[in-house]
CSV table of C-alpha atoms and ligand atoms in Angstrom, one decimal:
chain,number,residue,atom,x,y,z
X,1,MET,CA,0.0,0.0,0.0
X,2,LYS,CA,1.1,3.6,-0.7
X,3,ALA,CA,0.6,6.9,1.0
X,4,LYS,CA,1.8,10.5,0.8
X,5,VAL,CA,2.5,13.2,3.4
X,6,LEU,CA,2.6,16.8,2.0
X,7,ILE,CA,3.5,20.0,3.7
X,8,ASN,CA,4.5,23.5,2.6
X,9,ARG,CA,6.9,25.6,4.7
X,10,GLU,CA,4.5,28.5,4.5
X,11,ASN,CA,1.5,26.6,5.9
X,12,ILE,CA,1.8,26.6,9.6
X,13,LEU,CA,-1.0,25.3,11.8
X,14,SER,CA,0.3,26.6,15.2
X,15,THR,CA,3.2,27.3,17.5
X,16,ILE,CA,2.9,24.3,19.7
X,17,ASP,CA,2.5,25.2,23.4
X,18,ASP,CA,5.0,23.1,25.3
X,19,ARG,CA,2.2,22.4,27.9
X,20,LEU,CA,0.6,20.1,25.3
X,21,TYR,CA,3.0,17.5,26.9
X,22,GLY,CA,1.7,17.9,30.4
X,23,SER,CA,0.9,15.1,32.8
X,24,PHE,CA,-1.1,14.5,36.0
X,25,ILE,CA,-0.4,13.2,39.5
X,26,GLU,CA,-3.4,12.6,41.7
X,27,HIS,CA,-3.5,11.4,45.3
X,28,MET,CA,-4.9,8.0,44.4
X,29,GLY,CA,-3.6,4.5,44.1
X,30,ARG,CA,0.1,4.3,44.2
X,31,ALA,CA,0.7,7.5,42.2
X,32,VAL,CA,2.1,9.4,45.2
X,33,TYR,CA,2.6,6.9,48.0
X,34,GLY,CA,4.6,4.0,46.6
X,35,GLY,CA,5.1,5.9,43.3
X,36,ILE,CA,6.9,9.2,43.4
X,37,TYR,CA,7.2,9.1,47.2
X,38,ASP,CA,8.5,6.1,49.1
X,39,PRO,CA,10.6,7.3,52.1
X,40,SER,CA,12.0,3.8,52.9
X,41,HIS,CA,13.2,3.1,49.4
X,42,VAL,CA,17.0,3.0,49.0
X,43,MET,CA,16.8,5.4,46.1
X,44,SER,CA,14.8,8.1,47.9
X,45,ASP,CA,16.1,11.6,48.6
X,46,ASN,CA,16.1,13.3,52.0
X,47,TYR,CA,12.5,14.2,51.5
X,48,GLY,CA,11.3,10.7,50.7
X,49,PHE,CA,11.0,11.1,46.9
X,50,ARG,CA,12.4,8.4,44.7
X,51,ASP,CA,15.4,9.5,42.5
X,52,ASP,CA,14.9,6.5,40.1
X,53,VAL,CA,11.4,7.7,39.4
X,54,LYS,CA,12.6,11.2,39.0
X,55,ALA,CA,15.0,10.0,36.4
X,56,LEU,CA,12.2,8.4,34.3
X,57,VAL,CA,10.0,11.5,34.7
X,58,ASN,CA,12.9,13.6,33.4
X,59,GLU,CA,13.1,11.4,30.3
X,60,LEU,CA,9.5,12.3,29.5
X,61,LYS,CA,10.3,16.1,29.4
X,62,ILE,CA,7.1,17.1,31.0
X,63,PRO,CA,6.6,20.8,31.3
X,64,LEU,CA,3.4,20.9,33.4
X,65,ILE,CA,1.7,18.6,35.9
X,66,ARG,CA,-1.9,18.8,37.1
X,67,TYR,CA,-2.3,18.1,40.9
X,68,PRO,CA,-3.8,16.9,43.3
X,69,GLY,CA,-6.8,15.4,41.4
X,70,GLY,CA,-8.9,14.2,39.8
X,71,ASN,CA,-11.9,12.9,41.8
X,72,PHE,CA,-9.7,13.1,44.9
X,73,LEU,CA,-9.8,16.9,44.6
X,74,SER,CA,-13.5,17.2,45.2
X,75,GLY,CA,-13.2,16.0,48.8
X,76,TYR,CA,-9.8,17.4,49.6
X,77,ASN,CA,-9.0,19.9,52.3
X,78,TRP,CA,-5.7,21.5,51.2
X,79,GLU,CA,-5.0,22.6,54.7
X,80,ASP,CA,-4.6,19.0,55.7
X,81,GLY,CA,-1.4,18.9,53.7
X,82,ILE,CA,0.5,21.8,55.4
X,83,GLY,CA,2.4,22.1,58.7
X,84,PRO,CA,4.4,19.5,60.5
X,85,ILE,CA,3.9,16.1,58.8
X,86,ASP,CA,3.5,14.2,62.1
X,87,SER,CA,0.5,16.3,63.0
X,88,ARG,CA,-1.4,16.1,59.7
X,89,PRO,CA,-4.7,14.3,59.9
X,90,LYS,CA,-5.4,10.9,58.2
X,91,ARG,CA,-8.6,11.1,56.3
X,92,LEU,CA,-11.0,8.9,54.4
X,93,ASP,CA,-10.6,9.6,50.7
X,94,LEU,CA,-14.2,8.9,49.6
X,95,ALA,CA,-13.5,9.2,45.9
X,96,TRP,CA,-11.1,6.2,45.8
X,97,GLN,CA,-12.1,4.6,49.1
X,98,THR,CA,-8.6,4.9,50.4
X,99,ILE,CA,-6.9,6.3,53.5
X,100,GLU,CA,-5.0,9.5,52.8
X,101,THR,CA,-2.2,10.1,55.2
X,102,ASN,CA,-1.4,13.7,54.0
X,103,GLU,CA,2.3,13.0,54.3
X,104,VAL,CA,2.6,14.7,50.9
X,105,GLY,CA,1.0,18.1,50.6
X,106,ILE,CA,1.6,21.4,48.8
X,107,HIS,CA,5.1,22.1,50.0
X,108,GLU,CA,6.4,18.6,49.4
X,109,PHE,CA,4.8,18.3,45.9
X,110,MET,CA,5.9,21.8,44.9
X,111,ARG,CA,9.5,21.0,46.0
X,112,TRP,CA,9.5,17.8,43.9
X,113,ALA,CA,8.1,19.6,40.8
X,114,LYS,CA,10.5,22.5,41.2
X,115,GLU,CA,13.5,20.1,41.3
X,116,LEU,CA,12.2,18.5,38.1
X,117,ARG,CA,11.5,22.0,36.5
X,118,ILE,CA,7.9,21.1,36.0
X,119,GLU,CA,5.2,23.8,36.3
X,120,VAL,CA,2.3,22.8,38.6
X,121,ASP,CA,-1.3,23.2,37.5
X,122,MET,CA,-3.2,23.3,40.8
X,123,GLY,CA,-6.8,22.3,41.4
X,124,VAL,CA,-9.2,23.9,43.8
X,125,ASN,CA,-12.0,21.8,45.4
X,126,LEU,CA,-15.4,23.0,44.2
X,127,GLY,CA,-17.1,19.8,45.3
X,128,THR,CA,-17.3,19.9,49.1
X,129,ARG,CA,-15.8,23.4,49.3
X,130,GLY,CA,-16.0,26.7,47.5
X,131,ILE,CA,-14.8,30.2,47.0
X,132,ASP,CA,-13.4,30.8,50.5
X,133,ALA,CA,-11.1,27.8,50.4
X,134,ALA,CA,-10.1,28.6,46.8
X,135,ARG,CA,-9.1,32.2,47.5
X,136,ASN,CA,-7.3,31.2,50.7
X,137,LEU,CA,-5.3,28.6,48.7
X,138,VAL,CA,-4.3,31.2,46.1
X,139,GLU,CA,-3.2,33.6,48.9
X,140,TYR,CA,-1.2,30.8,50.6
X,141,CYS,CA,0.6,29.9,47.4
X,142,ASN,CA,1.0,33.2,45.5
X,143,PHE,CA,0.8,36.2,47.9
X,144,SER,CA,4.2,37.6,48.9
X,145,GLY,CA,3.6,38.1,52.7
X,146,GLY,CA,2.1,40.1,55.5
X,147,THR,CA,-1.3,38.3,55.5
X,148,TYR,CA,-2.6,35.3,57.5
X,149,TRP,CA,-2.2,32.7,54.8
X,150,SER,CA,0.9,34.0,53.1
X,151,ASP,CA,2.7,34.3,56.5
X,152,LEU,CA,1.6,30.7,57.3
X,153,ARG,CA,3.3,29.5,54.2
X,154,LYS,CA,6.5,31.3,55.4
X,155,LYS,CA,6.1,29.8,58.8
X,156,HIS,CA,5.9,26.4,57.1
X,157,GLY,CA,9.3,27.0,55.5
X,158,THR,CA,8.6,28.6,52.1
X,159,GLU,CA,9.6,32.2,52.1
X,160,GLU,CA,9.0,33.0,48.4
X,161,PRO,CA,5.5,32.5,46.9
X,162,PHE,CA,5.1,29.4,44.7
X,163,HIS,CA,3.8,31.6,41.9
X,164,ILE,CA,1.4,29.0,40.6
X,165,LYS,CA,0.2,30.2,37.2
X,166,THR,CA,-2.5,27.8,36.2
X,167,TRP,CA,-5.4,26.7,38.3
X,168,CYS,CA,-8.3,24.2,37.7
X,169,LEU,CA,-11.7,25.2,38.9
X,170,GLY,CA,-12.7,21.8,40.3
X,171,ASN,CA,-12.8,18.5,38.6
X,172,GLU,CA,-15.4,16.8,36.4
X,173,MET,CA,-18.2,18.6,38.2
X,174,ASP,CA,-20.8,17.2,35.7
X,175,GLY,CA,-20.1,13.5,36.7
X,176,SER,CA,-22.6,11.8,39.0
X,177,TRP,CA,-19.6,10.0,40.6
X,178,GLN,CA,-18.1,13.3,41.6
X,179,ILE,CA,-18.3,14.3,45.3
X,180,GLY,CA,-20.4,17.5,45.2
X,181,ALA,CA,-21.4,17.0,41.6
X,182,LYS,CA,-23.4,20.0,40.2
X,183,THR,CA,-25.8,21.0,37.5
X,184,ALA,CA,-24.3,23.2,34.8
X,185,GLU,CA,-26.2,26.1,36.2
X,186,GLU,CA,-24.9,25.5,39.8
X,187,TYR,CA,-21.3,24.9,38.7
X,188,GLY,CA,-21.3,27.8,36.2
X,189,ARG,CA,-22.3,30.3,39.0
X,190,LEU,CA,-19.8,28.8,41.5
X,191,ALA,CA,-16.9,28.7,39.0
X,192,CYS,CA,-17.6,32.3,38.0
X,193,GLU,CA,-17.5,33.5,41.6
X,194,ALA,CA,-14.5,31.4,42.5
X,195,ALA,CA,-12.7,32.8,39.4
X,196,LYS,CA,-13.4,36.3,40.4
X,197,VAL,CA,-12.0,36.1,43.9
X,198,MET,CA,-9.0,34.0,42.8
X,199,LYS,CA,-8.1,36.6,40.3
X,200,LEU,CA,-8.6,39.4,42.8
X,201,VAL,CA,-5.9,37.7,45.0
X,202,ASP,CA,-3.6,37.2,42.0
X,203,PRO,CA,-4.7,38.8,38.7
X,204,SER,CA,-1.9,37.0,36.8
X,205,ILE,CA,-3.3,33.5,37.2
X,206,LYS,CA,-4.9,31.6,34.4
X,207,LEU,CA,-8.0,29.4,35.0
X,208,VAL,CA,-9.3,26.2,33.6
X,209,VAL,CA,-13.1,25.7,33.8
X,210,CYS,CA,-14.6,22.2,33.7
X,211,GLY,CA,-16.0,21.0,30.5
X,212,THR,CA,-17.6,17.6,30.0
X,213,SER,CA,-15.8,14.7,31.8
X,214,ILE,CA,-16.7,12.2,29.0
X,215,SER,CA,-18.0,13.1,25.6
X,216,THR,CA,-20.6,10.3,25.8
X,217,LEU,CA,-22.5,11.9,28.7
X,218,PRO,CA,-26.0,13.1,27.7
X,219,THR,CA,-25.2,16.6,29.0
X,220,PHE,CA,-22.2,17.1,26.7
X,221,GLY,CA,-22.7,20.3,24.8
X,222,SER,CA,-25.4,21.8,26.9
X,223,TRP,CA,-23.0,21.6,29.9
X,224,GLU,CA,-20.4,23.6,28.1
X,225,GLN,CA,-22.9,26.1,26.8
X,226,THR,CA,-24.4,26.9,30.2
X,227,VAL,CA,-21.0,26.9,32.0
X,228,LEU,CA,-19.5,29.3,29.4
X,229,GLN,CA,-22.5,31.6,29.6
X,230,HIS,CA,-21.5,32.1,33.3
X,231,THR,CA,-17.8,32.1,33.0
X,232,TYR,CA,-16.6,33.0,29.4
X,233,GLU,CA,-15.0,36.3,30.3
X,234,HIS,CA,-13.6,35.1,33.7
X,235,VAL,CA,-11.6,32.0,32.6
X,236,ASP,CA,-8.8,31.1,30.2
X,237,TYR,CA,-9.3,27.5,29.2
X,238,LEU,CA,-12.1,25.0,29.0
X,239,SER,CA,-11.2,21.4,30.0
X,240,LEU,CA,-11.9,18.1,28.2
X,241,HIS,CA,-11.4,14.6,29.5
X,242,MET,CA,-11.5,11.4,27.7
X,243,TYR,CA,-10.1,7.8,28.0
X,244,TYR,CA,-10.2,5.2,25.4
X,245,GLY,CA,-9.8,1.4,25.3
X,246,ASN,CA,-10.0,-1.7,23.2
X,247,HIS,CA,-13.0,-3.0,25.1
X,248,GLU,CA,-14.3,-5.0,22.1
X,249,ASN,CA,-10.9,-6.4,21.2
X,250,ASP,CA,-11.0,-5.1,17.6
X,251,ILE,CA,-7.7,-3.5,16.6
X,252,SER,CA,-9.1,-1.6,13.5
X,253,ASN,CA,-11.8,0.0,15.6
X,254,TYR,CA,-9.5,0.6,18.5
X,255,LEU,CA,-6.9,2.5,16.4
X,256,ALA,CA,-9.8,4.6,14.9
X,257,LYS,CA,-10.8,6.0,18.2
X,258,SER,CA,-8.6,9.0,17.8
X,259,LEU,CA,-11.2,10.1,15.3
X,260,ASP,CA,-13.5,10.4,18.2
X,261,MET,CA,-11.0,12.6,20.0
X,262,ASP,CA,-10.7,14.8,17.0
X,263,ARG,CA,-14.5,15.1,16.7
X,264,PHE,CA,-14.7,15.9,20.4
X,265,ILE,CA,-12.1,18.6,20.2
X,266,LYS,CA,-13.7,20.2,17.2
X,267,GLY,CA,-17.1,20.1,18.8
X,268,VAL,CA,-15.9,21.8,21.9
X,269,ILE,CA,-14.1,24.5,19.8
X,270,ALA,CA,-17.4,25.1,18.0
X,271,ILE,CA,-19.2,25.6,21.3
X,272,CYS,CA,-16.6,28.0,22.7
X,273,ASP,CA,-16.7,30.0,19.5
X,274,SER,CA,-20.5,30.1,19.5
X,275,GLU,CA,-20.4,31.6,23.0
X,276,LYS,CA,-17.8,34.1,21.8
X,277,ALA,CA,-20.0,35.1,18.9
X,278,ARG,CA,-23.1,35.3,21.1
X,279,ILE,CA,-21.5,37.7,23.6
X,280,LYS,CA,-19.5,39.5,20.9
X,281,SER,CA,-16.3,38.9,22.8
X,282,ASP,CA,-12.8,39.6,21.5
X,283,LYS,CA,-11.4,36.7,23.4
X,284,THR,CA,-10.9,33.3,21.9
X,285,LEU,CA,-11.0,30.5,24.5
X,286,ASN,CA,-8.5,27.8,24.2
X,287,LEU,CA,-8.7,24.2,25.4
X,288,ALA,CA,-7.1,22.2,28.2
X,289,PHE,CA,-7.4,18.5,27.4
X,290,ASP,CA,-6.3,17.9,31.0
X,291,GLU,CA,-7.1,14.2,31.3
X,292,TRP,CA,-6.5,11.9,28.3
X,293,ASN,CA,-5.1,8.3,28.0
X,294,ILE,CA,-6.0,4.7,27.5
X,295,TRP,CA,-7.9,3.2,30.5
X,296,TYR,CA,-9.7,-0.2,30.4
X,297,HIS,CA,-7.5,-3.0,31.6
X,298,THR,CA,-8.4,-2.7,35.3
X,299,LEU,CA,-12.0,-1.4,35.1
X,300,ASP,CA,-13.4,-4.8,36.4
X,301,THR,CA,-10.5,-6.2,38.3
X,302,ASP,CA,-10.1,-3.2,40.6
X,303,LYS,CA,-13.5,-3.9,42.2
X,304,GLN,CA,-11.8,-6.8,44.1
X,305,ILE,CA,-9.1,-4.7,45.7
X,306,GLU,CA,-9.6,-4.2,49.5
X,307,LYS,CA,-10.9,-0.8,50.4
X,308,TRP,CA,-9.6,1.6,53.1
X,309,GLN,CA,-5.9,0.9,52.8
X,310,VAL,CA,-3.2,3.5,52.2
X,311,ALA,CA,-2.1,3.5,48.6
X,312,ARG,CA,-4.7,1.0,47.4
X,313,PRO,CA,-3.2,-0.3,44.1
X,314,ILE,CA,-5.9,0.7,41.7
X,315,LEU,CA,-5.9,1.6,38.0
X,316,GLU,CA,-2.6,-0.2,37.5
X,317,ASP,CA,-3.3,-0.8,33.8
X,318,ILE,CA,-0.5,-2.8,32.2
X,319,TYR,CA,-0.2,-1.5,28.6
X,320,ASN,CA,0.5,-3.6,25.6
X,321,PHE,CA,1.8,-2.9,22.1
X,322,GLU,CA,-1.6,-2.0,20.6
X,323,ASP,CA,-2.1,0.5,23.4
X,324,ALA,CA,1.1,2.2,22.3
X,325,LEU,CA,-0.2,2.5,18.8
X,326,ALA,CA,-3.5,3.9,20.0
X,327,LEU,CA,-1.7,6.4,22.2
X,328,GLY,CA,0.4,7.4,19.2
X,329,CYS,CA,-2.8,8.2,17.2
X,330,LEU,CA,-4.1,10.3,20.1
X,331,LEU,CA,-0.8,12.2,20.4
X,332,ILE,CA,-1.0,13.0,16.6
X,333,THR,CA,-4.6,14.2,17.0
X,334,LEU,CA,-3.6,16.6,19.8
X,335,LEU,CA,-0.8,18.0,17.6
X,336,ARG,CA,-3.2,18.3,14.7
X,337,ASN,CA,-5.4,20.5,17.0
X,338,SER,CA,-2.6,22.4,18.7
X,339,ASP,CA,-3.9,25.7,17.3
X,340,ARG,CA,-6.6,25.5,20.0
X,341,VAL,CA,-5.5,22.8,22.5
X,342,LYS,CA,-2.8,24.6,24.5
X,343,ILE,CA,-2.7,22.3,27.6
X,344,ALA,CA,-3.0,18.5,27.6
X,345,CYS,CA,-2.3,16.2,30.5
X,346,LEU,CA,-1.5,12.5,30.0
X,347,ALA,CA,-3.4,11.0,32.9
X,348,GLN,CA,-1.5,9.9,34.8
X,349,LEU,CA,2.2,9.7,35.4
X,350,VAL,CA,3.2,6.9,37.8
X,351,ASN,CA,1.5,3.6,38.5
X,352,VAL,CA,-2.0,4.9,38.0
X,353,ILE,CA,-2.8,4.4,34.3
X,354,ALA,CA,0.7,5.5,33.7
X,355,PRO,CA,3.7,5.3,31.5
X,356,ILE,CA,6.0,4.7,34.5
X,357,MET,CA,5.5,1.7,36.8
X,358,THR,CA,7.2,1.1,40.2
X,359,GLU,CA,7.3,-1.6,42.8
X,360,THR,CA,6.8,-0.1,46.2
X,361,GLY,CA,10.3,-0.5,47.7
X,362,GLY,CA,11.6,-2.1,44.4
X,363,ALA,CA,12.2,-1.5,40.7
X,364,THR,CA,10.8,0.9,38.0
X,365,TRP,CA,10.1,0.3,34.4
X,366,ARG,CA,8.8,2.0,31.3
X,367,GLN,CA,5.4,0.8,29.9
X,368,THR,CA,4.8,0.5,26.1
X,369,ILE,CA,3.0,3.9,26.0
X,370,PHE,CA,6.1,5.6,27.5
X,371,TYR,CA,7.9,5.7,24.2
X,372,PRO,CA,5.5,7.5,21.8
X,373,PHE,CA,4.9,10.0,24.5
X,374,GLN,CA,8.6,10.5,25.2
X,375,GLN,CA,9.4,10.9,21.5
X,376,VAL,CA,6.6,13.4,20.8
X,377,SER,CA,7.4,15.4,24.0
X,378,THR,CA,11.1,15.5,23.3
X,379,PHE,CA,11.0,16.3,19.6
X,380,GLY,CA,7.5,17.6,18.9
X,381,ARG,CA,8.4,21.2,19.8
X,382,GLY,CA,8.1,24.2,17.6
X,383,LYS,CA,5.6,24.6,14.9
X,384,ALA,CA,2.9,22.1,13.9
X,385,MET,CA,2.6,22.2,10.1
X,386,LEU,CA,-0.7,21.9,8.3
X,387,THR,CA,-0.2,18.3,7.2
X,388,ARG,CA,-2.0,16.8,4.2
X,389,VAL,CA,-2.1,13.0,4.3
X,390,VAL,CA,-3.1,11.1,1.1
X,391,THR,CA,-3.9,7.5,2.1
X,392,ASP,CA,-6.5,4.8,1.5
X,393,THR,CA,-9.1,4.5,4.2
X,394,TYR,CA,-11.2,1.8,5.8
X,395,ASP,CA,-14.5,1.5,7.7
X,396,SER,CA,-14.5,0.0,11.2
X,397,THR,CA,-17.4,-0.9,13.5
X,398,ASP,CA,-17.8,2.7,14.8
X,399,PHE,CA,-16.0,4.8,12.2
X,400,SER,CA,-16.0,5.5,8.5
X,401,ASN,CA,-13.2,6.7,6.2
X,402,VAL,CA,-10.5,5.9,8.7
X,403,PRO,CA,-7.1,6.8,7.1
X,404,PHE,CA,-4.6,4.0,7.2
X,405,LEU,CA,-1.9,6.6,7.8
X,406,GLU,CA,-2.2,9.0,10.7
X,407,SER,CA,0.5,11.6,10.6
X,408,VAL,CA,1.7,15.1,11.5
X,409,VAL,CA,4.8,17.1,10.8
X,410,VAL,CA,6.5,19.5,13.2
X,411,GLU,CA,9.2,22.0,12.4
X,412,ASN,CA,11.7,22.8,15.1
X,413,GLU,CA,13.7,25.9,14.1
X,414,GLU,CA,15.9,25.7,17.1
X,415,SER,CA,17.2,22.2,16.4
X,416,GLU,CA,16.9,22.8,12.6
X,417,GLU,CA,14.8,19.8,12.0
X,418,LEU,CA,11.5,18.5,10.6
X,419,ILE,CA,9.9,15.7,12.6
X,420,ILE,CA,7.3,13.4,11.2
X,421,PHE,CA,5.2,11.3,13.5
X,422,ALA,CA,3.1,8.6,12.0
X,423,VAL,CA,1.0,5.6,12.8
X,424,ASN,CA,0.4,2.9,10.2
X,425,ARG,CA,-3.0,1.5,11.1
X,426,SER,CA,-2.9,-1.1,8.3
X,427,THR,CA,-1.8,-4.7,8.6
X,428,GLU,CA,0.3,-4.1,5.4
X,429,GLU,CA,3.5,-2.2,5.0
X,430,LEU,CA,2.9,1.4,3.9
X,431,ASP,CA,5.3,2.9,1.3
X,432,THR,CA,5.1,6.5,2.2
X,433,ALA,CA,6.5,9.5,0.2
X,434,LEU,CA,7.1,12.7,2.2
X,435,TYR,CA,6.9,15.9,0.0
X,436,LEU,CA,8.3,18.7,2.0
X,437,GLN,CA,7.9,21.9,-0.1
X,438,GLY,CA,10.1,24.8,0.8
X,439,TYR,CA,12.7,22.8,2.8
X,440,ASN,CA,16.2,21.9,1.9
X,441,ILE,CA,16.7,18.5,3.6
X,442,GLN,CA,20.3,18.0,4.5
X,443,SER,CA,20.2,14.5,6.1
X,444,ILE,CA,18.1,11.9,7.8
X,445,ARG,CA,18.9,12.2,11.5
X,446,GLU,CA,16.7,9.4,12.8
X,447,CYS,CA,14.1,7.0,11.6
X,448,SER,CA,12.7,4.8,14.3
X,449,THR,CA,9.7,2.5,14.6
X,450,MET,CA,7.8,0.4,17.1
X,451,ALA,CA,6.5,-2.6,15.2
X,452,GLY,CA,6.3,-6.3,14.8
X,453,HIS,CA,5.2,-7.2,18.3
X,454,ASP,CA,2.3,-9.4,19.4
X,455,LEU,CA,-0.5,-6.8,19.9
X,456,LYS,CA,-1.0,-8.0,23.4
X,457,ALA,CA,2.7,-8.1,24.4
X,458,VAL,CA,3.7,-5.9,27.4
X,459,ASN,CA,6.8,-4.5,29.0
X,460,LYS,CA,7.8,-5.8,32.4
X,461,LYS,CA,10.4,-5.1,35.0
X,462,ASN,CA,13.8,-5.6,33.3
X,463,GLN,CA,12.0,-6.5,30.1
X,464,GLU,CA,11.3,-3.3,28.1
X,465,PHE,CA,11.4,-5.0,24.7
X,466,ILE,CA,8.6,-2.9,23.2
X,467,ARG,CA,10.4,0.2,22.4
X,468,PRO,CA,11.5,2.2,19.2
X,469,ILE,CA,14.2,0.6,17.1
X,470,PRO,CA,15.9,2.0,14.0
X,471,ASN,CA,14.0,1.6,10.7
X,472,ARG,CA,16.6,1.5,7.8
X,473,HIS,CA,14.0,1.5,5.0
X,474,ILE,CA,14.3,5.2,4.3
X,475,ARG,CA,16.0,7.1,1.5
X,476,GLN,CA,16.1,10.5,0.0
X,477,ASN,CA,15.5,11.0,-3.7
X,478,ASP,CA,15.3,14.2,-5.9
X,479,THR,CA,11.8,15.0,-5.0
X,480,CYS,CA,10.9,13.4,-1.7
X,481,ILE,CA,11.8,11.2,1.2
X,482,GLU,CA,10.6,7.6,0.8
X,483,VAL,CA,10.0,5.5,3.9
X,484,SER,CA,8.5,2.2,4.4
X,485,LEU,CA,6.3,2.1,7.5
X,486,PRO,CA,5.9,-1.4,8.9
X,487,ALA,CA,2.4,-2.9,9.3
X,488,LEU,CA,0.8,-1.7,12.6
X,489,SER,CA,3.5,0.6,13.6
X,490,TRP,CA,4.4,3.8,15.5
X,491,ASN,CA,7.1,5.9,13.7
X,492,MET,CA,9.2,9.0,14.1
X,493,ILE,CA,11.4,10.5,11.4
X,494,ARG,CA,13.8,13.4,12.1
X,495,LEU,CA,15.3,15.3,9.2
X,496,LYS,CA,18.0,17.9,9.3
X,497,ILE,CA,16.9,21.0,7.4
W,501,AHR,O1,-7.5,9.7,36.2
W,501,AHR,C1,-8.4,8.9,36.9
W,501,AHR,C2,-9.8,9.6,37.2
W,501,AHR,O2,-10.4,9.8,35.9
W,501,AHR,C3,-9.7,11.1,37.7
W,501,AHR,O3,-9.6,11.1,39.1
W,501,AHR,C4,-11.0,11.6,37.3
W,501,AHR,O4,-10.9,13.0,37.1
W,501,AHR,C5,-11.3,10.9,36.0
W,501,AHR,O5,-12.6,10.4,36.0
């Protein structure tokens, strides 16, 4: 089978916001306790955070991390996580039916993120709490001093404000599972008032208002419309959440699910722009896809895990090869919408539906999905090009006209390279010609692929066999670059320009 990828140097889609490669750490499962934090581990630093986990996080080049939830956020009292660790309360976390020890709170997490040079995207609880707790938290984190909350921060050892720039106004407030779930009307009013006071404390902050938590909810669309009617001029981003999975064990349908992500994003953009038109605003609202990933392996099995333990090991999906391909399609979809999606958070980072796995007290390893994310986050910086893909298509159970080739091209001026990301959804090899108008291609720096594995094969401790390897089937001719993309493969090509 044959395909073409065409770009023209003049046709730029967007300057990619680095925060497109954000991630997420929630107080749930073994993400924090037994994940990033494990004080008795031999590799832990003086504060109890694992250096071996930090090293893997560093490999992912994450610019931003959403914290502390998630569903956890909607029942969380942030004040429980400040002050002397020994006197912090142990609480029931009703969202995940776990015991929360509060050993890690704002100061500990901010120190960890600062060391890794990751910006924190902090959530305020709009489930059980409201505008008072939200404004106090902004004052605690961002006000310089001389007031009750800012002085308390200093008393707890942090003289300089944390200067947290991005804040989430609650989490998934439309979901019936959410503690303190609200109607669109109730949430829209509350989010608007919380936004106002938070920006009164610190006018420089940027706010993310909750959109739909799953695009299949019957309230999708009307939720956004109502919430934006209340908040449009007070917020900076609207959130989207979505998880995919191969529930029906049908690879062609599974790999097509990125088309649903694309439709979802375009639908939300249309809703934002219709509100902009209605109120005649000059402001264009951008999107924060602040939870996205593959999540399905543990949906049933987690029900058997004993409740009310600390660090209950839930959502520990072990990803296989086909999950890496599906994730690659989702990453390309985010890039193809990067003119409006400015923040995205792979949910989550460690142990909980995560690219990085740990044993509590033991080893770490990279899951299959680690690699496409790492390659895109490392090299997919700069400008996303309007990328035309000419390819045959197929129909699957839920989708029509699915392109066999999913691809996007990025130009990185700083490193003087063009980077092509591509997934071959077909079970045949795809001979692909890259026509790169306006560029002088000097050399092929790298051509790598993840291919040829059993679709259900997984990585394990000391067995990270599913990873990119060189693809030598690439050559440059007078008019284009020709590359053969293996059947069912994730690919990255880097060209020096
Ligand atoms: O990431 C796991 C959970 O998925 C989050 O807590 C919640 O926001 C979403 O439903």
